[in-house]
Amino acid sequence: MSLITNVMDHSLDDGYAEAAARRKAQGEGGLPKTLRAKLGLAAGLVLAALVVTVGAAQARVAAPVVAKERQELIDRIDRETAAADKLEGDVDKLRDDVSARQRAALKKSGGSGQADLVGVLSGATAVHGPGVKLVVNDAKEATTGGDGNPRETSGFSDTGRVRDRDMQRVVNGLWASGAEAVSINGQRLTALSAIRAAGDAILVDNKPLMPPYTVLAVGDGERLSTRFQNSADGLYLHALEENYGIRTGISTQSDVRLPAAPSVIVRTAQPSTEKGTS
């Protein structure tokens, strides 16, 4: 019973009791808790202000260096852009000079009319005259996904976008309907031109084109328009408009202008004067 009485009388260990008494004495003789908390907060704010001040000072020191490097980069880009523009201008001048020399050589070899015809048909010379203007554009609700009805012949889901094979059929239909020269978005087509796809983009001679696709064709405007719309390729384009929402519009023009195709070299063959052996 004496042990139980001792535990009840001295429930707190002597060491704990001593520590509690010491803390109580320090609290009575020291600063109030609220004052200590305020002093701690003030010290934290001072430290934070010091960090911000040092960071701002470092930023001010580094700002001129960053601005100088940025300006040097801008100046370098401007110089390289100007150099590229100059080179492009030189290429255009040389191309025009080559074309002029080719025409002069063809005229000297005989038959300027034939030389002009070869230049027109090959796409080496710019042309203008009556013709048609055909605009082909994606559907209003065109997307990059594929949740629509599939075009069974190609195996992909239609998205309302004009495809490279659509433009191939349009161009071939115009040629078959009597077009003498054709361009797409200012890109002149020749016998060597290729219309391909790269993702959702259409490439003409490896140059990407953006919709709407404006096709200009030189020829007898009324006759060319009627023959194309009644052809299989014209009916195909109409089916795309009806079934997939692709927008099209064709009109006759009194004068359309087509540029020359770049880097086209016209060569002519001469009959051999030597007699062959049988």
mmCIF file of C-alpha atoms in Angstrom:
data_model
loop_
_atom_site.group_PDB
_atom_site.id
_atom_site.type_symbol
_atom_site.label_atom_id
_atom_site.label_comp_id
_atom_site.label_asym_id
_atom_site.label_seq_id
_atom_site.Cartn_x
_atom_site.Cartn_y
_atom_site.Cartn_z
ATOM 1 C CA MET A 1 0.000 0.000 0.000
ATOM 2 C CA SER A 2 2.909 2.353 0.642
ATOM 3 C CA LEU A 3 4.028 2.023 -3.029
ATOM 4 C CA ILE A 4 0.562 2.882 -4.317
ATOM 5 C CA THR A 5 0.375 5.797 -1.890
ATOM 6 C CA ASN A 6 3.796 7.032 -3.074
ATOM 7 C CA VAL A 7 2.764 6.791 -6.798
ATOM 8 C CA MET A 8 -0.454 8.696 -6.103
ATOM 9 C CA ASP A 9 1.354 11.400 -4.181
ATOM 10 C CA HIS A 10 4.218 11.741 -6.634
ATOM 11 C CA SER A 11 2.602 11.068 -10.052
ATOM 12 C CA LEU A 12 5.177 13.227 -11.887
ATOM 13 C CA ASP A 13 8.780 12.046 -12.124
ATOM 14 C CA ASP A 14 11.282 14.228 -10.275
ATOM 15 C CA GLY A 15 13.175 14.995 -13.496
ATOM 16 C CA TYR A 16 10.006 16.108 -15.271
ATOM 17 C CA ALA A 17 8.991 18.165 -12.286
ATOM 18 C CA GLU A 18 12.369 19.911 -12.287
ATOM 19 C CA ALA A 19 12.179 20.641 -16.020
ATOM 20 C CA ALA A 20 8.652 22.026 -15.654
ATOM 21 C CA ALA A 21 9.735 24.272 -12.815
ATOM 22 C CA ARG A 22 12.702 25.529 -14.847
ATOM 23 C CA ARG A 23 10.501 26.382 -17.841
ATOM 24 C CA LYS A 24 8.071 28.164 -15.605
ATOM 25 C CA ALA A 25 10.853 30.227 -14.086
ATOM 26 C CA GLN A 26 12.214 31.147 -17.506
ATOM 27 C CA GLY A 27 8.754 32.154 -18.701
ATOM 28 C CA GLU A 28 8.206 34.427 -15.772
ATOM 29 C CA GLY A 29 11.602 36.090 -16.158
ATOM 30 C CA GLY A 30 11.807 36.106 -19.956
ATOM 31 C CA LEU A 31 9.806 37.738 -22.723
ATOM 32 C CA PRO A 32 6.090 37.039 -23.236
ATOM 33 C CA LYS A 33 5.255 34.461 -25.896
ATOM 34 C CA THR A 34 3.398 36.980 -28.091
ATOM 35 C CA LEU A 35 6.372 39.328 -28.055
ATOM 36 C CA ARG A 36 8.746 36.504 -28.983
ATOM 37 C CA ALA A 37 6.439 35.514 -31.847
ATOM 38 C CA LYS A 38 6.360 39.104 -33.123
ATOM 39 C CA LEU A 39 10.138 39.367 -32.956
ATOM 40 C CA GLY A 40 10.483 36.079 -34.867
ATOM 41 C CA LEU A 41 8.062 37.282 -37.533
ATOM 42 C CA ALA A 42 9.913 40.577 -37.865
ATOM 43 C CA ALA A 43 13.221 38.740 -38.247
ATOM 44 C CA GLY A 44 11.696 36.537 -40.969
ATOM 45 C CA LEU A 45 10.388 39.570 -42.846
ATOM 46 C CA VAL A 46 13.761 41.276 -42.640
ATOM 47 C CA LEU A 47 15.452 38.152 -44.002
ATOM 48 C CA ALA A 48 12.935 37.905 -46.864
ATOM 49 C CA ALA A 49 13.406 41.574 -47.736
ATOM 50 C CA LEU A 50 17.152 41.060 -47.745
ATOM 51 C CA VAL A 51 16.843 38.116 -50.174
ATOM 52 C CA VAL A 52 14.575 40.125 -52.511
ATOM 53 C CA THR A 53 16.929 43.109 -52.408
ATOM 54 C CA VAL A 54 19.942 40.976 -53.251
ATOM 55 C CA GLY A 55 18.038 39.290 -56.119
ATOM 56 C CA ALA A 56 16.954 42.644 -57.539
ATOM 57 C CA ALA A 57 20.505 43.968 -57.349
ATOM 58 C CA GLN A 58 21.817 40.913 -59.191
ATOM 59 C CA ALA A 59 19.089 41.282 -61.845
ATOM 60 C CA ARG A 60 20.041 44.934 -62.385
ATOM 61 C CA VAL A 61 23.668 43.955 -62.791
ATOM 62 C CA ALA A 62 22.836 41.161 -65.277
ATOM 63 C CA ALA A 63 20.197 43.123 -67.257
ATOM 64 C CA PRO A 64 22.638 45.053 -69.489
ATOM 65 C CA VAL A 65 24.466 41.844 -70.395
ATOM 66 C CA VAL A 66 21.235 40.044 -71.311
ATOM 67 C CA ALA A 67 19.989 43.023 -73.320
ATOM 68 C CA LYS A 68 23.296 43.211 -75.199
ATOM 69 C CA GLU A 69 23.217 39.497 -76.059
ATOM 70 C CA ARG A 70 19.601 39.796 -77.225
ATOM 71 C CA GLN A 71 20.397 42.769 -79.444
ATOM 72 C CA GLU A 72 23.399 40.962 -80.920
ATOM 73 C CA LEU A 73 21.167 37.989 -81.750
ATOM 74 C CA ILE A 74 18.564 40.263 -83.387
ATOM 75 C CA ASP A 75 21.284 42.009 -85.430
ATOM 76 C CA ARG A 76 22.647 38.657 -86.558
ATOM 77 C CA ILE A 77 19.193 37.471 -87.630
ATOM 78 C CA ASP A 78 18.639 40.701 -89.561
ATOM 79 C CA ARG A 79 21.999 40.337 -91.335
ATOM 80 C CA GLU A 80 21.377 36.716 -92.274
ATOM 81 C CA THR A 81 17.849 37.544 -93.473
ATOM 82 C CA ALA A 82 19.163 40.365 -95.639
ATOM 83 C CA ALA A 83 21.831 38.068 -97.063
ATOM 84 C CA ALA A 84 19.233 35.392 -97.846
ATOM 85 C CA ASP A 85 16.989 37.970 -99.546
ATOM 86 C CA LYS A 86 19.926 39.173 -101.651
ATOM 87 C CA LEU A 87 20.782 35.621 -102.692
ATOM 88 C CA GLU A 88 17.158 34.965 -103.597
ATOM 89 C CA GLY A 89 17.134 38.117 -105.720
ATOM 90 C CA ASP A 90 20.324 37.025 -107.448
ATOM 91 C CA VAL A 91 18.783 33.619 -108.189
ATOM 92 C CA ASP A 92 15.714 35.280 -109.746
ATOM 93 C CA LYS A 93 17.906 37.520 -111.921
ATOM 94 C CA LEU A 94 20.019 34.574 -113.062
ATOM 95 C CA ARG A 95 16.903 32.533 -113.803
ATOM 96 C CA ASP A 96 15.482 35.361 -115.924
ATOM 97 C CA ASP A 97 18.812 35.701 -117.722
ATOM 98 C CA VAL A 98 18.896 31.955 -118.448
ATOM 99 C CA SER A 99 15.329 32.065 -119.778
ATOM 100 C CA ALA A 100 16.156 35.019 -122.022
ATOM 101 C CA ARG A 101 19.234 33.263 -123.375
ATOM 102 C CA GLN A 102 17.217 30.118 -124.015
ATOM 103 C CA ARG A 103 14.597 32.041 -125.982
ATOM 104 C CA ALA A 104 17.288 33.812 -127.969
ATOM 105 C CA ALA A 105 19.007 30.509 -128.748
ATOM 106 C CA LEU A 106 15.740 28.917 -129.844
ATOM 107 C CA LYS A 107 14.936 31.863 -132.113
ATOM 108 C CA LYS A 108 18.426 31.743 -133.623
ATOM 109 C CA SER A 109 18.078 28.037 -134.317
ATOM 110 C CA GLY A 110 14.885 28.729 -136.245
ATOM 111 C CA GLY A 111 11.194 29.241 -135.681
ATOM 112 C CA SER A 112 10.410 31.798 -133.000
ATOM 113 C CA GLY A 113 6.753 30.750 -133.042
ATOM 114 C CA GLN A 114 7.717 27.166 -132.342
ATOM 115 C CA ALA A 115 10.072 28.300 -129.587
ATOM 116 C CA ASP A 116 7.278 30.313 -127.943
ATOM 117 C CA LEU A 117 4.940 27.329 -128.156
ATOM 118 C CA VAL A 118 7.523 25.055 -126.571
ATOM 119 C CA GLY A 119 8.054 27.590 -123.789
ATOM 120 C CA VAL A 120 4.323 27.807 -123.091
ATOM 121 C CA LEU A 121 3.721 24.061 -123.100
ATOM 122 C CA SER A 122 6.763 23.341 -120.953
ATOM 123 C CA GLY A 123 5.920 26.069 -118.455
ATOM 124 C CA ALA A 124 9.213 27.871 -119.025
ATOM 125 C CA THR A 125 7.534 31.183 -119.900
ATOM 126 C CA ALA A 126 4.778 33.173 -118.205
ATOM 127 C CA VAL A 127 1.438 33.147 -120.010
ATOM 128 C CA HIS A 128 -1.864 34.964 -119.854
ATOM 129 C CA GLY A 129 -5.171 34.757 -121.641
ATOM 130 C CA PRO A 130 -8.798 33.684 -121.169
ATOM 131 C CA GLY A 131 -9.485 30.725 -118.958
ATOM 132 C CA VAL A 132 -11.144 29.565 -115.763
ATOM 133 C CA LYS A 133 -10.645 30.074 -112.043
ATOM 134 C CA LEU A 134 -11.442 27.099 -109.825
ATOM 135 C CA VAL A 135 -11.334 27.479 -106.021
ATOM 136 C CA VAL A 136 -11.306 24.331 -103.866
ATOM 137 C CA ASN A 137 -11.465 24.694 -100.076
ATOM 138 C CA ASP A 138 -11.820 22.487 -97.008
ATOM 139 C CA ALA A 139 -15.224 21.978 -95.450
ATOM 140 C CA LYS A 140 -16.265 24.504 -92.822
ATOM 141 C CA GLU A 141 -16.253 21.817 -90.134
ATOM 142 C CA ALA A 142 -12.959 20.267 -91.267
ATOM 143 C CA THR A 143 -10.943 18.663 -88.468
ATOM 144 C CA THR A 144 -7.703 16.782 -88.121
ATOM 145 C CA GLY A 145 -9.471 13.778 -86.605
ATOM 146 C CA GLY A 146 -11.262 11.052 -88.479
ATOM 147 C CA ASP A 147 -14.789 10.343 -87.232
ATOM 148 C CA GLY A 148 -16.632 10.799 -90.519
ATOM 149 C CA ASN A 149 -17.573 8.326 -93.194
ATOM 150 C CA PRO A 150 -14.564 6.644 -94.807
ATOM 151 C CA ARG A 151 -13.718 7.038 -98.465
ATOM 152 C CA GLU A 152 -13.573 3.372 -99.251
ATOM 153 C CA THR A 153 -11.104 3.725 -102.125
ATOM 154 C CA SER A 154 -8.348 5.117 -99.920
ATOM 155 C CA GLY A 155 -9.032 3.456 -96.607
ATOM 156 C CA PHE A 156 -8.873 6.565 -94.399
ATOM 157 C CA SER A 157 -11.673 8.407 -92.628
ATOM 158 C CA ASP A 158 -12.688 11.635 -94.274
ATOM 159 C CA THR A 159 -12.236 14.808 -92.239
ATOM 160 C CA GLY A 160 -13.608 17.350 -94.703
ATOM 161 C CA ARG A 161 -10.102 18.277 -95.876
ATOM 162 C CA VAL A 162 -9.009 18.474 -99.481
ATOM 163 C CA ARG A 163 -6.481 15.725 -100.191
ATOM 164 C CA ASP A 164 -3.594 15.574 -102.629
ATOM 165 C CA ARG A 165 -5.385 12.995 -104.724
ATOM 166 C CA ASP A 166 -8.362 15.366 -105.003
ATOM 167 C CA MET A 167 -6.128 18.072 -106.482
ATOM 168 C CA GLN A 168 -4.502 15.513 -108.768
ATOM 169 C CA ARG A 169 -7.894 14.677 -110.234
ATOM 170 C CA VAL A 170 -8.804 18.367 -110.556
ATOM 171 C CA VAL A 171 -5.609 19.185 -112.461
ATOM 172 C CA ASN A 172 -5.803 16.111 -114.686
ATOM 173 C CA GLY A 173 -9.428 16.923 -115.446
ATOM 174 C CA LEU A 174 -8.512 20.462 -116.515
ATOM 175 C CA TRP A 175 -5.710 19.189 -118.763
ATOM 176 C CA ALA A 176 -8.071 16.651 -120.333
ATOM 177 C CA SER A 177 -10.727 19.360 -120.830
ATOM 178 C CA GLY A 178 -8.390 21.471 -122.964
ATOM 179 C CA ALA A 179 -6.341 23.606 -120.548
ATOM 180 C CA GLU A 180 -3.126 24.948 -122.094
ATOM 181 C CA ALA A 181 -1.465 25.961 -118.795
ATOM 182 C CA VAL A 182 -2.369 25.368 -115.130
ATOM 183 C CA SER A 183 -1.213 26.768 -111.788
ATOM 184 C CA ILE A 184 -2.195 26.135 -108.154
ATOM 185 C CA ASN A 185 -1.840 29.041 -105.715
ATOM 186 C CA GLY A 186 0.607 30.666 -108.128
ATOM 187 C CA GLN A 187 2.690 27.493 -108.557
ATOM 188 C CA ARG A 188 2.974 26.721 -112.292
ATOM 189 C CA LEU A 189 2.558 23.072 -113.205
ATOM 190 C CA THR A 190 4.678 21.311 -115.806
ATOM 191 C CA ALA A 191 5.000 17.796 -117.168
ATOM 192 C CA LEU A 192 7.422 17.099 -114.305
ATOM 193 C CA SER A 193 5.242 18.517 -111.505
ATOM 194 C CA ALA A 194 4.160 16.295 -108.641
ATOM 195 C CA ILE A 195 1.239 16.810 -106.257
ATOM 196 C CA ARG A 196 1.845 14.948 -103.013
ATOM 197 C CA ALA A 197 0.889 15.061 -99.354
ATOM 198 C CA ALA A 198 2.893 15.603 -96.176
ATOM 199 C CA GLY A 199 0.540 15.046 -93.265
ATOM 200 C CA ASP A 200 -2.438 17.351 -93.822
ATOM 201 C CA ALA A 201 -0.459 19.643 -96.155
ATOM 202 C CA ILE A 202 -0.481 19.416 -99.946
ATOM 203 C CA LEU A 203 2.858 19.793 -101.717
ATOM 204 C CA VAL A 204 3.256 20.933 -105.307
ATOM 205 C CA ASP A 205 6.816 20.369 -106.488
ATOM 206 C CA ASN A 206 7.789 20.031 -102.789
ATOM 207 C CA LYS A 207 6.336 23.447 -101.915
ATOM 208 C CA PRO A 208 3.557 23.388 -99.282
ATOM 209 C CA LEU A 209 0.284 25.067 -100.200
ATOM 210 C CA MET A 210 -2.431 26.314 -97.873
ATOM 211 C CA PRO A 211 -6.194 26.218 -98.517
ATOM 212 C CA PRO A 212 -8.126 27.586 -100.232
ATOM 213 C CA TYR A 213 -6.525 26.170 -103.374
ATOM 214 C CA THR A 214 -6.945 28.538 -106.326
ATOM 215 C CA VAL A 215 -6.468 26.763 -109.651
ATOM 216 C CA LEU A 216 -6.012 28.946 -112.745
ATOM 217 C CA ALA A 217 -6.156 27.403 -116.204
ATOM 218 C CA VAL A 218 -5.602 29.119 -119.553
ATOM 219 C CA GLY A 219 -7.905 28.064 -122.385
ATOM 220 C CA ASP A 220 -11.287 28.670 -123.960
ATOM 221 C CA GLY A 221 -13.087 29.735 -120.782
ATOM 222 C CA GLU A 222 -16.681 28.698 -121.497
ATOM 223 C CA ARG A 223 -15.734 25.506 -123.291
ATOM 224 C CA LEU A 224 -13.132 24.566 -120.684
ATOM 225 C CA SER A 225 -15.540 25.150 -117.795
ATOM 226 C CA THR A 226 -18.348 23.141 -119.387
ATOM 227 C CA ARG A 227 -16.148 20.227 -120.395
ATOM 228 C CA PHE A 228 -14.526 20.027 -116.965
ATOM 229 C CA GLN A 229 -17.804 20.102 -115.014
ATOM 230 C CA ASN A 230 -19.238 17.355 -117.231
ATOM 231 C CA SER A 231 -16.128 15.203 -117.033
ATOM 232 C CA ALA A 232 -15.585 12.354 -114.580
ATOM 233 C CA ASP A 233 -13.186 14.508 -112.558
ATOM 234 C CA GLY A 234 -15.673 17.392 -112.409
ATOM 235 C CA LEU A 235 -18.402 15.021 -111.217
ATOM 236 C CA TYR A 236 -15.953 13.628 -108.634
ATOM 237 C CA LEU A 237 -15.375 17.151 -107.296
ATOM 238 C CA HIS A 238 -19.149 17.707 -107.171
ATOM 239 C CA ALA A 239 -19.529 14.464 -105.170
ATOM 240 C CA LEU A 240 -16.972 15.708 -102.646
ATOM 241 C CA GLU A 241 -19.009 18.875 -102.260
ATOM 242 C CA GLU A 242 -22.268 17.003 -101.786
ATOM 243 C CA ASN A 243 -21.020 14.212 -99.504
ATOM 244 C CA TYR A 244 -18.196 15.766 -97.496
ATOM 245 C CA GLY A 245 -18.917 19.512 -97.492
ATOM 246 C CA ILE A 246 -15.810 20.467 -99.477
ATOM 247 C CA ARG A 247 -16.393 23.923 -100.963
ATOM 248 C CA THR A 248 -15.807 24.563 -104.661
ATOM 249 C CA GLY A 249 -16.455 27.345 -107.129
ATOM 250 C CA ILE A 250 -15.621 27.733 -110.803
ATOM 251 C CA SER A 251 -15.873 30.834 -112.976
ATOM 252 C CA THR A 252 -14.710 31.917 -116.424
ATOM 253 C CA GLN A 253 -12.115 34.657 -116.643
ATOM 254 C CA SER A 254 -11.336 37.026 -119.497
ATOM 255 C CA ASP A 255 -7.652 37.143 -118.586
ATOM 256 C CA VAL A 256 -5.700 34.967 -116.172
ATOM 257 C CA ARG A 257 -1.965 35.274 -115.637
ATOM 258 C CA LEU A 258 0.295 32.352 -114.821
ATOM 259 C CA PRO A 259 3.963 32.730 -113.847
ATOM 260 C CA ALA A 260 6.770 30.712 -115.372
ATOM 261 C CA ALA A 261 7.789 27.559 -113.574
ATOM 262 C CA PRO A 262 11.139 27.937 -111.787
ATOM 263 C CA SER A 263 14.217 26.054 -112.956
ATOM 264 C CA VAL A 264 12.700 24.729 -116.174
ATOM 265 C CA ILE A 265 15.272 24.087 -118.907
ATOM 266 C CA VAL A 266 13.934 23.769 -122.433
ATOM 267 C CA ARG A 267 15.930 21.552 -124.744
ATOM 268 C CA THR A 268 15.243 20.907 -128.400
ATOM 269 C CA ALA A 269 16.414 18.052 -130.561
ATOM 270 C CA GLN A 270 17.882 18.518 -134.024
ATOM 271 C CA PRO A 271 17.575 15.956 -136.826
ATOM 272 C CA SER A 272 20.756 14.076 -137.508
ATOM 273 C CA THR A 273 22.433 14.831 -140.878
ATOM 274 C CA GLU A 274 24.553 11.699 -140.827
ATOM 275 C CA LYS A 275 23.311 8.746 -142.815
ATOM 276 C CA GLY A 276 22.914 5.623 -140.800
ATOM 277 C CA THR A 277 23.930 2.215 -141.997
ATOM 278 C CA SER A 278 21.349 -0.484 -142.440
#
